[in-house]
Coordinates of C-alpha atoms in Angstrom, one line a residue:
Chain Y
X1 CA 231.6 -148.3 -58.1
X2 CA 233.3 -150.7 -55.3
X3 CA 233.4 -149.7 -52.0
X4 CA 236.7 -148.7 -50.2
X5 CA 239.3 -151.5 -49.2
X6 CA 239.3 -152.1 -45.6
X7 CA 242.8 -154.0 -45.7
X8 CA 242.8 -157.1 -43.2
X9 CA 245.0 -157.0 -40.3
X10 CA 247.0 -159.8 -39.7
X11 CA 249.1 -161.4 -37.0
X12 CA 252.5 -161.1 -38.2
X13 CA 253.0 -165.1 -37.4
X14 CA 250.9 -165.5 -40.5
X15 CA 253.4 -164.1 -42.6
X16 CA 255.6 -166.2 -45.0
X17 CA 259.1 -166.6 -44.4
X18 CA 260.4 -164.8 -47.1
X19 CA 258.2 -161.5 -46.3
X20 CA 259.3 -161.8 -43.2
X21 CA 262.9 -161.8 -44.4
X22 CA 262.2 -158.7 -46.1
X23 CA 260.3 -156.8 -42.9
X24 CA 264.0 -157.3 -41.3
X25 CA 265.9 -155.5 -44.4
X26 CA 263.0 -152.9 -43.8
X27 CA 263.6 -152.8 -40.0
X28 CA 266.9 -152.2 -40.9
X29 CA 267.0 -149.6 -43.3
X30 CA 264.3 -147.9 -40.9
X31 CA 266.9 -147.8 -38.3
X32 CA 269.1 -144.9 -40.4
X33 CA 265.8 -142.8 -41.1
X34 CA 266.5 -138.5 -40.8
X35 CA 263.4 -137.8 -39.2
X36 CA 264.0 -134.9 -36.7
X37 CA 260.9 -132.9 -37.4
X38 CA 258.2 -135.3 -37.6
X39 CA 259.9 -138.5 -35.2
X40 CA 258.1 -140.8 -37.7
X41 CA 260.9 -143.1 -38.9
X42 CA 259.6 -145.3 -42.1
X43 CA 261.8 -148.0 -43.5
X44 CA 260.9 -149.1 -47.1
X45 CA 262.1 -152.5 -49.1
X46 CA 261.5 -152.8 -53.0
X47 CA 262.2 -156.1 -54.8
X48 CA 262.5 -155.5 -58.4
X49 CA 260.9 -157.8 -60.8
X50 CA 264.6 -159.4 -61.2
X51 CA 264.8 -160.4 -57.8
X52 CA 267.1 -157.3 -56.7
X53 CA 266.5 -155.8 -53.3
X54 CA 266.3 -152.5 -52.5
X55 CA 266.0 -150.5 -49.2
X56 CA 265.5 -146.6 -48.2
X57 CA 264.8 -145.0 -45.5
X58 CA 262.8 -141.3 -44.9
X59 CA 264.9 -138.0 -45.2
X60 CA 263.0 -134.8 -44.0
X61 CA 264.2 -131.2 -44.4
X62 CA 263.5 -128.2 -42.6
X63 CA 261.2 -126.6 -45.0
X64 CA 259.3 -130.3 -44.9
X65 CA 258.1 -130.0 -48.1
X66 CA 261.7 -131.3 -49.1
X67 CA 260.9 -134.4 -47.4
X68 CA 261.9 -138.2 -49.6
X69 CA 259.6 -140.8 -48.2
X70 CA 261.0 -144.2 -47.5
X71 CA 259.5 -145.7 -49.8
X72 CA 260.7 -143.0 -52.7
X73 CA 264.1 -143.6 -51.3
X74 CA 264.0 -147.3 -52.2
X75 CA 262.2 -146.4 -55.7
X76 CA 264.9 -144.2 -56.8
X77 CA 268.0 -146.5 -55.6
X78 CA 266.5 -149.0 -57.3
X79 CA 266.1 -146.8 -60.7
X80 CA 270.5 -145.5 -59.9
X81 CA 270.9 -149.1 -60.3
X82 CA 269.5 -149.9 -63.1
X83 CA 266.3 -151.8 -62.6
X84 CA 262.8 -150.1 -63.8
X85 CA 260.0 -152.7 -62.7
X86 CA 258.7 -153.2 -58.9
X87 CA 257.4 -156.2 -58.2
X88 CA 256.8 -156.1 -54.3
X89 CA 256.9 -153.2 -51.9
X90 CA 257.4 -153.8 -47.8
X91 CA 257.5 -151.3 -45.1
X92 CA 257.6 -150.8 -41.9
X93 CA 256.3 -147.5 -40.5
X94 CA 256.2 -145.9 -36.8
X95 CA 252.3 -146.6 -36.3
X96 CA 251.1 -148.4 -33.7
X97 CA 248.7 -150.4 -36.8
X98 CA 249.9 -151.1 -39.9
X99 CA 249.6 -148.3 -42.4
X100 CA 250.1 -148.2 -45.9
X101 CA 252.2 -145.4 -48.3
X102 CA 250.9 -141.9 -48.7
X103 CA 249.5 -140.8 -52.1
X104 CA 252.8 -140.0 -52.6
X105 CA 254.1 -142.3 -52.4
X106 CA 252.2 -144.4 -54.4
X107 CA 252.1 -142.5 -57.1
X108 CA 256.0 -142.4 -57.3
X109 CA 255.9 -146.3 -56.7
X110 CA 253.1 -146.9 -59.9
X111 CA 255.5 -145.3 -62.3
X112 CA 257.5 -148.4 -62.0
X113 CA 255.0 -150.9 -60.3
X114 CA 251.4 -150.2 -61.2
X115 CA 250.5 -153.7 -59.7
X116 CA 252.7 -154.4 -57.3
X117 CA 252.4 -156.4 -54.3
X118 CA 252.5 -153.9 -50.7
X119 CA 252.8 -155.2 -47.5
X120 CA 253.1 -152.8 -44.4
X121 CA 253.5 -154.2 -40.7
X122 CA 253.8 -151.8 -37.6
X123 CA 256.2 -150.0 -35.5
X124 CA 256.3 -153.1 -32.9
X125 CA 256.0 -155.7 -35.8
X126 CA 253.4 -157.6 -34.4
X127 CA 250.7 -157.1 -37.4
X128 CA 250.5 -156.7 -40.9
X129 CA 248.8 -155.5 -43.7
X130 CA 248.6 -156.6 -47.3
X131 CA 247.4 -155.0 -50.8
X132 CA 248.2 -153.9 -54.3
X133 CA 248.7 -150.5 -56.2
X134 CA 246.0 -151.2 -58.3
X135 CA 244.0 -151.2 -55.4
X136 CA 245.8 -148.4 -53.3
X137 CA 245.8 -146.3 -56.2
X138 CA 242.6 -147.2 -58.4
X139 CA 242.3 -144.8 -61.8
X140 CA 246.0 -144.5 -62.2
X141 CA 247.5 -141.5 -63.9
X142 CA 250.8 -142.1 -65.0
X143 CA 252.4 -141.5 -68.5
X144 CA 249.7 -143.2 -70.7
X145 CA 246.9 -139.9 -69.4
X146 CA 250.0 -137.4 -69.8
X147 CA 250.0 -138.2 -73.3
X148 CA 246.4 -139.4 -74.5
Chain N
X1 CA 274.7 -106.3 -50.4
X2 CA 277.5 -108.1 -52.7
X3 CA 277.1 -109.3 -56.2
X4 CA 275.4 -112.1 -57.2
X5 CA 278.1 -114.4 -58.1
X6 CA 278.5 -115.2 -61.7
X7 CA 281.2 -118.7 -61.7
X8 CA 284.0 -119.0 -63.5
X9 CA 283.3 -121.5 -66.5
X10 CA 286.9 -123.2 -67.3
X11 CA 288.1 -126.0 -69.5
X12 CA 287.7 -130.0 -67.7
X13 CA 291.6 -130.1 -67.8
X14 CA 292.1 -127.7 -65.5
X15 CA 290.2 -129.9 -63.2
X16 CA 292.8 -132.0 -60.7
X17 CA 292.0 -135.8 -61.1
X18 CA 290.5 -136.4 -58.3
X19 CA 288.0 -134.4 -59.1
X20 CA 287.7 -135.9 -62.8
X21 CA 287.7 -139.5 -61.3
X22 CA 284.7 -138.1 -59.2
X23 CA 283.1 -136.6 -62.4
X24 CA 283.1 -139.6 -64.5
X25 CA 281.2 -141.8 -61.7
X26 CA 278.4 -138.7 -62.1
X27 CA 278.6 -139.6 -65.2
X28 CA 278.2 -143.2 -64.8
X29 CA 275.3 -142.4 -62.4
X30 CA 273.9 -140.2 -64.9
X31 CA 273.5 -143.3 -67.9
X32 CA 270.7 -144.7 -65.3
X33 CA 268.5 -141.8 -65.3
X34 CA 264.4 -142.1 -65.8
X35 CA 263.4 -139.0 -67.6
X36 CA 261.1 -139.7 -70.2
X37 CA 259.1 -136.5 -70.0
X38 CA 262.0 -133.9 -70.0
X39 CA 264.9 -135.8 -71.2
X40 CA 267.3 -133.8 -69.3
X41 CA 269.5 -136.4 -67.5
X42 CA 271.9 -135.8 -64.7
X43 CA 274.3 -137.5 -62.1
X44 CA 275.2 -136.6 -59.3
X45 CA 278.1 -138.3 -56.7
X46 CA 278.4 -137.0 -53.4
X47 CA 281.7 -137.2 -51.0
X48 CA 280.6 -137.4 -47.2
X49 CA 283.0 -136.0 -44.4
X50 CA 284.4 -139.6 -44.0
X51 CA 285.4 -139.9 -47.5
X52 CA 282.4 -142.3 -48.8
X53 CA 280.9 -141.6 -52.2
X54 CA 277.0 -142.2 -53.3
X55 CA 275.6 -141.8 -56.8
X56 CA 272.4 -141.0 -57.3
X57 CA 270.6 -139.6 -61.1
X58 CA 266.8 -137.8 -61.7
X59 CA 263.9 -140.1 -61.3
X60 CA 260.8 -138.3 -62.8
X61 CA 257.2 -139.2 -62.4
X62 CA 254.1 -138.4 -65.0
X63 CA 253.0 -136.0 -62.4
X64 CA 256.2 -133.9 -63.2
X65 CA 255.9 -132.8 -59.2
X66 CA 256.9 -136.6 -58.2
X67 CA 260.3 -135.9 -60.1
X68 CA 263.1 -137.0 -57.6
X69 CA 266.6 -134.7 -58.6
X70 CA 270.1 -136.5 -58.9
X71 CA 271.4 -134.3 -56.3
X72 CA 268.2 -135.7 -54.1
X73 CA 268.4 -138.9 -54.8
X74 CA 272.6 -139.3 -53.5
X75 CA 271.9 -137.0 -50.5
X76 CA 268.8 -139.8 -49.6
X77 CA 271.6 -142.3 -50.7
X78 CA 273.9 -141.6 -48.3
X79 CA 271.7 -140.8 -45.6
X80 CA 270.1 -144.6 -46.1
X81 CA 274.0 -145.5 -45.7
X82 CA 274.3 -144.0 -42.2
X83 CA 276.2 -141.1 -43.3
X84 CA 274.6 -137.2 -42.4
X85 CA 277.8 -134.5 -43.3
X86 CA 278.3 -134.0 -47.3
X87 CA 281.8 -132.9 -47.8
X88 CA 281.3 -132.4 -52.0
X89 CA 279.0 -132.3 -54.4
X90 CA 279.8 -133.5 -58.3
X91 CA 277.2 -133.2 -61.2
X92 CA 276.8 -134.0 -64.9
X93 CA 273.9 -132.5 -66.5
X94 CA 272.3 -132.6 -70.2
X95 CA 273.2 -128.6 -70.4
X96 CA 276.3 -127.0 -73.0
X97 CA 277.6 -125.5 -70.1
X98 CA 278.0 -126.2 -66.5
X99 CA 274.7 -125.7 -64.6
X100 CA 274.6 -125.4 -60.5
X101 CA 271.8 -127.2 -59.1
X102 CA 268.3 -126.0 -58.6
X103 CA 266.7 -124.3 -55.8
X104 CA 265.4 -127.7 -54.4
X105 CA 268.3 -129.7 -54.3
X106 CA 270.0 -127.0 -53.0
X107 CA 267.7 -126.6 -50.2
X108 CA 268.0 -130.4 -49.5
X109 CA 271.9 -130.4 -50.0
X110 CA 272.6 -127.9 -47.1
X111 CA 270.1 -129.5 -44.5
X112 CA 273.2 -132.0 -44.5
X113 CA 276.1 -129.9 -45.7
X114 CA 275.8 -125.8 -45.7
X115 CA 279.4 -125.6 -46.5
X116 CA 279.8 -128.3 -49.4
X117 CA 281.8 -127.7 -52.3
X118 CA 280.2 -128.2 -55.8
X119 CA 281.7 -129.1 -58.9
X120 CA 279.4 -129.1 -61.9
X121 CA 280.2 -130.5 -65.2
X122 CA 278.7 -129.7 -69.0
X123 CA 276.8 -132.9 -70.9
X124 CA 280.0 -133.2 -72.9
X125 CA 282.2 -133.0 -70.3
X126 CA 284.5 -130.3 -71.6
X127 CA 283.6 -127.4 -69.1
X128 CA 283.2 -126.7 -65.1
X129 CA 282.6 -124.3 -62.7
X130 CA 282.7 -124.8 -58.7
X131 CA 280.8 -123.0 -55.6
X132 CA 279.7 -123.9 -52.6
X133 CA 276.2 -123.9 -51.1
X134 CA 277.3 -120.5 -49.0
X135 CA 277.3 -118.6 -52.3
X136 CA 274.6 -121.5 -53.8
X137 CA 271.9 -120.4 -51.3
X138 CA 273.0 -117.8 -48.8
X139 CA 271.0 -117.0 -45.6
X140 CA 270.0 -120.3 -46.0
X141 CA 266.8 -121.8 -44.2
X142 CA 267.4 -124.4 -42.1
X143 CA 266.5 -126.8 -38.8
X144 CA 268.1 -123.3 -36.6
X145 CA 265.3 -120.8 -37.9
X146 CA 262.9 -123.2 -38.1
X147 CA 262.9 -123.5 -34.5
X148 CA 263.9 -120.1 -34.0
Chain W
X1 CA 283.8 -115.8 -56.7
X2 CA 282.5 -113.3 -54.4
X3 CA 281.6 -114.3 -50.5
X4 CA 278.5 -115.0 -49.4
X5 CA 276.3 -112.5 -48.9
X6 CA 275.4 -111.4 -45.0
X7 CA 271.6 -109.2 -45.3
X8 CA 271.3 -106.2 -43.5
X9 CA 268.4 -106.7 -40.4
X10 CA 267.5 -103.5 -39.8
X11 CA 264.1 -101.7 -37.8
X12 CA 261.1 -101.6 -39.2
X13 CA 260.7 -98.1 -38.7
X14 CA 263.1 -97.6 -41.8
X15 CA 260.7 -99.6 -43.6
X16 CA 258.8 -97.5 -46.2
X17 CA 255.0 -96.7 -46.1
X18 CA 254.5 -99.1 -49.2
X19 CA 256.3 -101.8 -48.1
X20 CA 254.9 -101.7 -44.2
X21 CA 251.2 -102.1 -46.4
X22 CA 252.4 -104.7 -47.6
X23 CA 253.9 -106.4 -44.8
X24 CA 250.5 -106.1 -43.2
X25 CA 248.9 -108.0 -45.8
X26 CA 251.5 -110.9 -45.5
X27 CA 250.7 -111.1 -41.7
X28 CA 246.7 -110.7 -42.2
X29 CA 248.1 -113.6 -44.7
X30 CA 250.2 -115.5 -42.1
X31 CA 246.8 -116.0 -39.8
X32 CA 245.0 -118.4 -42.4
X33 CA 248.5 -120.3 -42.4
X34 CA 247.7 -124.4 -41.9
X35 CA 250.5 -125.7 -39.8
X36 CA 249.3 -128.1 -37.5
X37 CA 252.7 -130.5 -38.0
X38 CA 255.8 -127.4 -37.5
X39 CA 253.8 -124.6 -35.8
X40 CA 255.8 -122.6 -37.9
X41 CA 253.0 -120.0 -39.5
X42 CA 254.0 -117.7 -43.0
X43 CA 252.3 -115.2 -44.8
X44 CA 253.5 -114.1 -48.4
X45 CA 252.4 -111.3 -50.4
X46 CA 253.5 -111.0 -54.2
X47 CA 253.3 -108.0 -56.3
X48 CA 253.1 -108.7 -60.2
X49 CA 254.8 -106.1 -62.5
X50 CA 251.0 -104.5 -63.1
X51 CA 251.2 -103.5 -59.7
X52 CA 248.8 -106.1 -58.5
X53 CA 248.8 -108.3 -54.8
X54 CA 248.8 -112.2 -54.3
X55 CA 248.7 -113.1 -50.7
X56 CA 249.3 -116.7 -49.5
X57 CA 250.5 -118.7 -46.6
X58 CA 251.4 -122.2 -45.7
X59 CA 249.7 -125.6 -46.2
X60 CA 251.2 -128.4 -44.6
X61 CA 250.2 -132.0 -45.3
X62 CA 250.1 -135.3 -42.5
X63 CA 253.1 -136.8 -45.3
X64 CA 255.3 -133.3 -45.0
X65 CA 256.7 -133.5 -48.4
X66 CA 252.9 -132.6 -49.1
X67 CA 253.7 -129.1 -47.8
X68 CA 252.9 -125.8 -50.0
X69 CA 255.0 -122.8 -49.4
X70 CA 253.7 -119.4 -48.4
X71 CA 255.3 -117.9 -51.2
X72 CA 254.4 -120.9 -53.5
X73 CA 250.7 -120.2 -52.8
X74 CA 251.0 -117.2 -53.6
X75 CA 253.4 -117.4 -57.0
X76 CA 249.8 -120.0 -57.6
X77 CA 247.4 -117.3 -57.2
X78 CA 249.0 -115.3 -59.4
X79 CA 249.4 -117.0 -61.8
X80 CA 245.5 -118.7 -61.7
X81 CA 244.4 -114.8 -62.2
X82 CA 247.0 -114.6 -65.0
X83 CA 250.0 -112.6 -64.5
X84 CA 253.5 -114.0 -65.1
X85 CA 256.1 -111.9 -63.6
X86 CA 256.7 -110.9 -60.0
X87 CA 258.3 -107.9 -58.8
X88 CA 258.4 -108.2 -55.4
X89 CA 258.0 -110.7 -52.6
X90 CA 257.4 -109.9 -48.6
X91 CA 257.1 -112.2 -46.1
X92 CA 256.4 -112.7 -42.5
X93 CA 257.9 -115.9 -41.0
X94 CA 257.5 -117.2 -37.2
X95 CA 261.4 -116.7 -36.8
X96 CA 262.6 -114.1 -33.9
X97 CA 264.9 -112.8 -36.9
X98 CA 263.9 -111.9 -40.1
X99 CA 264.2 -115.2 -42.7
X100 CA 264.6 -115.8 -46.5
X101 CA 262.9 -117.9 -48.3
X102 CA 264.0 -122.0 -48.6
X103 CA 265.6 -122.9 -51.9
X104 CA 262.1 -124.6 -52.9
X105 CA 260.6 -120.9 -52.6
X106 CA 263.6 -119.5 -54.5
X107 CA 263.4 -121.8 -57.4
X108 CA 259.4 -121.6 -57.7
X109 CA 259.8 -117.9 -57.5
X110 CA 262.3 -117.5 -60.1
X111 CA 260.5 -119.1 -62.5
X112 CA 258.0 -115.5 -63.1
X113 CA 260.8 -113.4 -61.3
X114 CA 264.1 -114.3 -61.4
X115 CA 264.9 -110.5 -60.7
X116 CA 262.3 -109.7 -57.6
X117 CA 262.9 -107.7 -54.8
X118 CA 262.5 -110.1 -51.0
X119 CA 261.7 -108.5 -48.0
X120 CA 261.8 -110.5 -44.5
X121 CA 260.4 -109.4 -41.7
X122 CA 260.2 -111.6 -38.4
X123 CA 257.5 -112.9 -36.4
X124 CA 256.9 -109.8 -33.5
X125 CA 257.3 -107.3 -37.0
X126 CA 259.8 -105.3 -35.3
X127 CA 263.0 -106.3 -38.3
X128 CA 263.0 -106.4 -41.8
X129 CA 266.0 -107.7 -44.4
X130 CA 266.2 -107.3 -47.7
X131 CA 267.4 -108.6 -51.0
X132 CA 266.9 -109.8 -54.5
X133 CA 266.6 -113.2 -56.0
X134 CA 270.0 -112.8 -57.7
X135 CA 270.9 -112.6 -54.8
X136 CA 269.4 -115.3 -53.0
X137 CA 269.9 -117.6 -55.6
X138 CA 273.1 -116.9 -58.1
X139 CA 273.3 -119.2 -61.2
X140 CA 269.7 -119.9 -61.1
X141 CA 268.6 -123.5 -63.0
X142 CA 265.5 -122.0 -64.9
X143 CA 264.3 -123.1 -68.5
X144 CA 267.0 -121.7 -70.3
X145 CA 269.4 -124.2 -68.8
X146 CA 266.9 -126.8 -69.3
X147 CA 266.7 -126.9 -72.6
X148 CA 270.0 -125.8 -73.7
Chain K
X1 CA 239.5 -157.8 -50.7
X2 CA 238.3 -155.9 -53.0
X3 CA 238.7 -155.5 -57.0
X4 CA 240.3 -152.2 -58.2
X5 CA 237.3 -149.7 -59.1
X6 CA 236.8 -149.2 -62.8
X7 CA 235.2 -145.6 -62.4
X8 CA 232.1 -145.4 -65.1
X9 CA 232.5 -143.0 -67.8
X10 CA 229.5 -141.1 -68.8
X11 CA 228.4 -138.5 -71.8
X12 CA 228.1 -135.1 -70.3
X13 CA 224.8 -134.3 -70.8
X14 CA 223.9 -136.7 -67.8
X15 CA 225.7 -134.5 -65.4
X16 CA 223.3 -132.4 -63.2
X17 CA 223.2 -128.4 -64.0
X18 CA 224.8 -127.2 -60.5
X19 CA 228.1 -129.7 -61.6
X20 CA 227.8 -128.4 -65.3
X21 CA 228.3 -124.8 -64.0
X22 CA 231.4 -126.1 -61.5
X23 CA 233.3 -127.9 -64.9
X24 CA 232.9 -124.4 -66.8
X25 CA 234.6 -122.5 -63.4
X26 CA 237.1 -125.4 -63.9
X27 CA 237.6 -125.2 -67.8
X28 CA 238.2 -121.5 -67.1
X29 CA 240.9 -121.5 -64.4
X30 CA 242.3 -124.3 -66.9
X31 CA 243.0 -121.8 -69.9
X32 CA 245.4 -119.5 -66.9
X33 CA 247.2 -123.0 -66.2
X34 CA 251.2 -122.3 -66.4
X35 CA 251.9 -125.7 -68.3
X36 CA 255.4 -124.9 -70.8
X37 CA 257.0 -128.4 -70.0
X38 CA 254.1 -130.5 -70.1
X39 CA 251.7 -129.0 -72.0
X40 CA 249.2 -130.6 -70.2
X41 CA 247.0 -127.7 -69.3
X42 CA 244.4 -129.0 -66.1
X43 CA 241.5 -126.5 -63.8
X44 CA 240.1 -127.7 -60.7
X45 CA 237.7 -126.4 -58.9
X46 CA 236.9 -126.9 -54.9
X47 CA 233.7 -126.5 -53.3
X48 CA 234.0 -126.6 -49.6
X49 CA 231.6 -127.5 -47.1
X50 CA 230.2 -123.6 -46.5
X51 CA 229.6 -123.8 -50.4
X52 CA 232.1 -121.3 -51.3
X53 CA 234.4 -122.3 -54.4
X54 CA 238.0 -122.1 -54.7
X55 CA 239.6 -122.7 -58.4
X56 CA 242.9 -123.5 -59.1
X57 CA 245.2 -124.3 -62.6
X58 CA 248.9 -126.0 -62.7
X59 CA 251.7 -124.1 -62.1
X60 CA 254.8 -125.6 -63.4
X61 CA 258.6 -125.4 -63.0
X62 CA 261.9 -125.6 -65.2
X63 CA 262.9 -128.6 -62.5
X64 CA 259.8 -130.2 -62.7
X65 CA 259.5 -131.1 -58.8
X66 CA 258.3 -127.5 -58.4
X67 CA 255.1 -128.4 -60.2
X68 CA 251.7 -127.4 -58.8
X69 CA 249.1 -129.5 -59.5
X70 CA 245.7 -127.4 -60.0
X71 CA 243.7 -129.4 -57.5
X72 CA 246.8 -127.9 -54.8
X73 CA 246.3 -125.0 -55.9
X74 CA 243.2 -124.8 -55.3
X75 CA 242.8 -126.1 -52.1
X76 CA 245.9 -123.9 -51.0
X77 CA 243.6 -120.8 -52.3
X78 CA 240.5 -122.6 -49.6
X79 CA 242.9 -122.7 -46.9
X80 CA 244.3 -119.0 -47.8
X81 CA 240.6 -117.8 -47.6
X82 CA 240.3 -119.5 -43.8
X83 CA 238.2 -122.6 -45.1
X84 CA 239.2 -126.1 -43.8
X85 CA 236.9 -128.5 -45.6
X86 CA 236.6 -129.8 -48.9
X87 CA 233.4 -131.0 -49.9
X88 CA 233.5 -132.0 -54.1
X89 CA 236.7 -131.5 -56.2
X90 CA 236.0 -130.5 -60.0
X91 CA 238.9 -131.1 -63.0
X92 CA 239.2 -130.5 -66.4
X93 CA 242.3 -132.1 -67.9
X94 CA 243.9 -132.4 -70.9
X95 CA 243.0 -135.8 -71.6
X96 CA 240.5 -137.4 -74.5
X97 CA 238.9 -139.9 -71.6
X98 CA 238.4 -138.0 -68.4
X99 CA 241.3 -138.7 -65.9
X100 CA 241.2 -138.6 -62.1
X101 CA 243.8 -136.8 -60.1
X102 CA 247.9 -138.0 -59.1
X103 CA 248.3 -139.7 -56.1
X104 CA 250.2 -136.3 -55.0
X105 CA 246.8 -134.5 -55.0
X106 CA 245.1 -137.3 -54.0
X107 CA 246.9 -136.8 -50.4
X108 CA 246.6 -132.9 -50.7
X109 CA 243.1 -133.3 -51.0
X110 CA 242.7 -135.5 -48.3
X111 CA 244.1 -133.6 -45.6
X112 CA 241.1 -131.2 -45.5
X113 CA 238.7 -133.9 -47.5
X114 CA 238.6 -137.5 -46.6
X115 CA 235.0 -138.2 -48.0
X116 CA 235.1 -135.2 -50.7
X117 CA 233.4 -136.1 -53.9
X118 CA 235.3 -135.9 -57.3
X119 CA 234.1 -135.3 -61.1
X120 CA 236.5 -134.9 -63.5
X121 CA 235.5 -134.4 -67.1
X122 CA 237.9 -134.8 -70.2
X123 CA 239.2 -132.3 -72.5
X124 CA 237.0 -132.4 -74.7
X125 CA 234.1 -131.6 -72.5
X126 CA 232.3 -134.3 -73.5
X127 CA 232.3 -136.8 -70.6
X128 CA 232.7 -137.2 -67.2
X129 CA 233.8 -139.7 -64.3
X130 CA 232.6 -139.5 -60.5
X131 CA 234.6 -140.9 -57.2
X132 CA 235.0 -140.5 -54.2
X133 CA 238.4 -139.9 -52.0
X134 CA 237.5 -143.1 -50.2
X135 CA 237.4 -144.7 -53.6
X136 CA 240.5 -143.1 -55.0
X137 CA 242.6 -142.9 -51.8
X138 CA 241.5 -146.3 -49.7
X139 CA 243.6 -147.1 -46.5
X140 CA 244.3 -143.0 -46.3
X141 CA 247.7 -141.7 -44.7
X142 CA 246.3 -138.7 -42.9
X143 CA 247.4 -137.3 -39.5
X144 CA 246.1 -140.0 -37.3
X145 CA 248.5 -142.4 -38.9
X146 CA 251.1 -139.9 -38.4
X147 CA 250.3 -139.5 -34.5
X148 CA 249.5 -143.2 -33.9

């Protein structure tokens, strides 16, 4: 056994171009989040493996257990178009650190991505953090346990 | 105490087109669902109060719990889009006959429209029956007795 | 198509000896309730059609969407001792008027009752409603429609 | 960074006695699981950190989303009974190689576990795996992210 990841926290400088690019679609789609219960407003990017972009934001409910993360948002837009492999995942939460997807979250994204690339930055976008799903979500079940 | 309310099932001519040009986009949506484990694939389309339209269909997840609902995934659609009053609600499901939606997506339809209309249409598009969420999920639960 | 229905709050002096037990078992219920993120405390009590009780209250999870139902918990208990059907549900909410379940309850509890009896009765016990699940949720979307 | 964790999977006769006891409580509550859709039938079983145990089996629903894991349920049977903290997490599943549990769980568990020790042992009954919610869930969403 490994120990836990402790995922680096970098300056957001430090971040390519064309992430960065992507934390502004995030921003953006963060901006039209339905979060009256919790005030935590999540914005979510998915780039499919073709290169297609896709953004979601969080959508609670008053029972909260009907809540879509922002990150499920951007999963299933990307699936209504057509697209069913995730290549890279960016967010940008309301934390004052960067923080990465809930186990929810994760498990919905590894049905389409099991390795893809997740990069979170903070509510003030100042920091970021990087990793994968196959570390976020070591021992994967998805549809290959459901059926062995 | 009334009835429970039992719809009227009628024949998809009866339907007025703008209605039917609102079913076949459900049906469109409904040729990009991912559900591998039940097979039962649906569409949905969603009208908000300024006339805007969002397609959504059923994302499922190995977990079975993960499964996003098409009625879910255009509500989260349109939400992403700016938009927060649903207007209508149009489905195509995998059933014989027309089949409202279930207790979940009902629950997350009327956090943004407690009056919509629905229209629901059978897999081979011959049949449909309409409601609206007030008979769909009376006394509903929402943001008002939550903080009640 | 019949309007939607409007339950009767009434005292809960006209509440019968039976169902006042068992609306003191949802609140003794309601006090292990885990609610940290809404405040919002529930206690549910099921009876199975053998007659016997399944208490359970709310769970709620950092992520929301993690959140488990009072009734849910308690449709779980049941069915981890091994009965299938529920006859009846009561429930105390944190409402000043007595509230029915959220269309997530509805739909879970449908699945072993599609037929049971709901009583409400608000936080101060002083009111009670009831009504039935074809009631509270006409047309339901159970197995039959799934694999018709 | 570190490499995803390959968990070790071991014959059965190398577990302890006191865990060989806690798979049996599990395989039991597995045989009441509520599994139609899936047919993947899973038991889990929680010890919490005042040694009591909680067991739990999956519930599921005609929509799918309504799904209980068994791990849920029973940590929503611990928090029912007043406990707040897990301390192991025990699951028998339905597949030949032992499996560890959905991301879903994963943050369920969490909330009242963050260190909690997990063995999950394969249909079979013939091996085991061993992790740790640090292990399975690094970088955890919990309510300090929320609040931050």
């Amino acid at each position: 056994m490994v120990k836990a990841l402790a995922p680096d926290v970098r300056p957001i400088e430090e971040l390519d171009k064309r992430t960065q690019r992507l934390v502004k679609l995030a921003m953006k789609a963060r901006k039209k989040a339905y979060a009256p219960y919790s005030k935590y407003l999540v914005g979510a990017v998915i780039v499919d493996t073709r290169g297609k972009i896709h953004a979601g934001c969080n959508v609670e409910n008053a029972n909260y257990a009907g809540t879509t993360c922002a990150e499920q948002a951007a999963v299933v837009k990307m699936v209504s178009r057509g697209a069913r492999e995730i290549r890279r995942v960016v967010l940008v939460t309301s934390s004052d650190e960067p923080v990465f997807p809930c186990g929810f979250c994760r498990q919905i994204i590894i049905e389409f991505g099991p390795h893809a690339e997740v990069t979170t930055v903070n509510r003030r976008m100042t920091q970021f953090a990087q990793s994968t799903m196959d570390e976020l979500l070591p021992a994967q079940f998805s549809k290959k346990q459901l059926h062995s």
